[in-house]
Structure formats: structure tokens, C-alpha cells
């Protein structure tokens, strides 16, 4: 956490469920910043640009912090995607609610701009 954001609430978009059995919804949420030594697991989500590195002080690791990473939600594409597609087609998995933008193939750069801007959760590109 940088000194510019230290002690300030963190605002982000999150998939949230406010009650047992309710559907997930995408909402803008604010969370209280962690206090000193409160964060124990840091999760890096997504794929970094080529050549990018993450660094930390050794103190962070020897005091119990764990670093984790995930790309594409940790899904094993070859074995899990077919089941997810089947569940979607049978109405068991909701996906349409998470698609916030649609673009034609010749607008693909604008789609990347949408995602980098933070207002796009998922953009579907029409390849036709």
C-alpha cells in the first residue's frame, strides 16, 4: 500500500452476495484499509505486462504474509470450461449479467481501453 492511500478507504468493484442463496451482483464497494500487520494474504489477479516484476521487503514474508496469484480465476480451461459452458446453456450459471460492453472486431482496441479504464467487467467481441 502506498503512502498516498494509507489509512484511506479503498473503493473497488466487486462481485458481492449480501445474503445466503442470493445471486452475485457487481457493485462498487468501499472497504476499510488494513491496519498495520493485518494483511496476511496478498493475491495478484490477472496477467502482468511482459517484463513486469513485483517486489517486497523480506520482512513482509518472514512475518507471515502469503503471496498468491491467479489468472482467469484459476480455471483449468481444458477440463473446466466445457462444464461451465454446459451449465451456462442450462441456466445454472449466470454470465450475461457480467458482460458490460459489446464491441465489433474492428473496435477491439476500444474494448481494451474500456477494460483499462476500470468501467468494464467483461467485453464481448463480435468476431463476425
Coordinates of C-alpha atoms in Angstrom, one line a residue:
X1 CA 0.0 0.0 0.0
X2 CA 1.5 3.4 -0.9
X3 CA 1.7 6.3 1.5
X4 CA -0.8 8.2 -0.8
X5 CA -3.5 5.7 0.0
X6 CA -2.5 4.6 3.5
X7 CA -5.3 5.0 6.0
X8 CA -7.9 5.8 3.4
X9 CA -10.9 3.6 2.4
X10 CA -10.4 1.5 -0.6
X11 CA -13.0 1.8 -3.3
X12 CA -13.4 -1.0 -5.9
X13 CA -15.9 -3.0 -7.9
X14 CA -16.6 -6.5 -6.5
X15 CA -18.9 -9.4 -7.1
X16 CA -20.9 -9.4 -3.9
X17 CA -23.7 -11.5 -2.3
X18 CA -25.3 -9.9 0.7
X19 CA -27.3 -13.0 1.8
X20 CA -27.3 -16.7 1.7
X21 CA -28.8 -18.0 -1.5
X22 CA -28.8 -14.6 -3.3
X23 CA -27.3 -14.0 -6.7
X24 CA -24.0 -12.3 -7.1
X25 CA -24.2 -8.7 -8.1
X26 CA -21.5 -6.3 -9.3
X27 CA -21.3 -3.3 -7.0
X28 CA -18.9 -0.5 -6.2
X29 CA -17.9 -1.1 -2.6
X30 CA -15.7 0.6 0.0
X31 CA -13.6 -1.3 2.4
X32 CA -11.7 -0.1 5.4
X33 CA -7.9 0.0 4.8
X34 CA -6.0 -2.8 6.6
X35 CA -4.2 -1.8 9.8
X36 CA -0.5 -2.5 10.3
X37 CA 0.3 -6.2 10.0
X38 CA -3.4 -7.1 9.4
X39 CA -3.0 -8.2 5.8
X40 CA -1.8 -11.8 5.7
X41 CA -2.6 -12.9 2.1
X42 CA -1.8 -10.8 -0.9
X43 CA -3.4 -12.0 -4.1
X44 CA -2.2 -10.8 -7.5
X45 CA -5.1 -11.1 -10.0
X46 CA -4.6 -11.1 -13.8
X47 CA -1.7 -11.1 -16.2
X48 CA 1.1 -8.6 -15.9
X49 CA 2.7 -6.9 -18.9
X50 CA 5.9 -8.6 -20.2
X51 CA 8.9 -7.9 -18.0
X52 CA 6.9 -6.5 -15.0
X53 CA 8.0 -7.6 -11.6
X54 CA 6.6 -7.4 -8.1
X55 CA 8.9 -6.7 -5.2
X56 CA 8.6 -6.6 -1.4
X57 CA 10.7 -6.3 1.7
X58 CA 11.7 -9.7 3.2
X59 CA 10.1 -8.6 6.4
X60 CA 6.7 -9.0 4.8
X61 CA 7.3 -12.7 4.1
X62 CA 9.1 -13.7 7.3
X63 CA 6.2 -12.2 9.4
X64 CA 3.7 -14.5 7.8
X65 CA 2.4 -12.8 4.7
X66 CA 1.5 -15.2 1.9
X67 CA 1.6 -14.2 -1.8
X68 CA -0.8 -15.9 -4.2
X69 CA -1.6 -15.3 -7.8
X70 CA -4.4 -16.2 -10.2
X71 CA -5.1 -15.7 -13.9
X72 CA -8.5 -16.2 -15.4
X73 CA -9.9 -17.0 -11.9
X74 CA -7.8 -20.1 -11.6
X75 CA -10.0 -22.0 -14.1
X76 CA -8.4 -25.0 -15.8
X77 CA -9.6 -24.3 -19.3
X78 CA -9.2 -27.6 -20.9
X79 CA -11.1 -29.5 -18.2
X80 CA -13.4 -27.0 -16.6
X81 CA -14.6 -24.7 -19.5
X82 CA -16.8 -27.4 -21.2
X83 CA -18.7 -27.9 -17.9
X84 CA -19.1 -24.2 -17.4
X85 CA -20.5 -23.8 -20.9
X86 CA -22.9 -26.6 -20.3
X87 CA -24.0 -25.0 -17.0
X88 CA -24.5 -21.7 -18.8
X89 CA -26.6 -23.2 -21.5
X90 CA -28.7 -24.9 -18.9
X91 CA -29.2 -21.7 -17.0
X92 CA -27.2 -22.8 -13.9
X93 CA -24.5 -20.2 -14.3
X94 CA -25.3 -16.5 -14.9
X95 CA -22.8 -14.8 -17.2
X96 CA -24.8 -12.3 -19.2
X97 CA -25.0 -10.0 -16.1
X98 CA -21.2 -9.6 -16.0
X99 CA -20.9 -8.6 -19.7
X100 CA -20.9 -4.8 -19.5
X101 CA -19.7 -4.0 -23.0
X102 CA -20.0 -5.3 -26.6
X103 CA -17.6 -4.4 -29.4
X104 CA -17.2 -5.3 -33.1
X105 CA -13.9 -6.8 -34.1
X106 CA -12.7 -3.6 -35.7
X107 CA -13.4 -1.9 -32.3
X108 CA -11.2 -4.3 -30.3
X109 CA -8.7 -1.5 -29.3
X110 CA -11.6 0.5 -27.8
X111 CA -12.6 -2.7 -25.9
X112 CA -9.1 -2.8 -24.3
X113 CA -9.5 0.9 -23.5
X114 CA -12.8 0.1 -21.8
X115 CA -11.2 -2.6 -19.6
X116 CA -8.2 -0.5 -18.7
X117 CA -10.5 2.4 -17.7
X118 CA -12.0 0.2 -15.0
X119 CA -15.6 0.6 -16.0
X120 CA -15.7 -2.7 -18.0
X121 CA -16.1 -6.0 -16.2
X122 CA -16.2 -8.2 -19.4
X123 CA -16.3 -7.1 -23.0
X124 CA -17.6 -9.4 -25.7
X125 CA -16.0 -9.0 -29.1
X126 CA -18.2 -10.0 -32.1
X127 CA -15.8 -11.8 -34.5
X128 CA -18.2 -11.7 -37.4

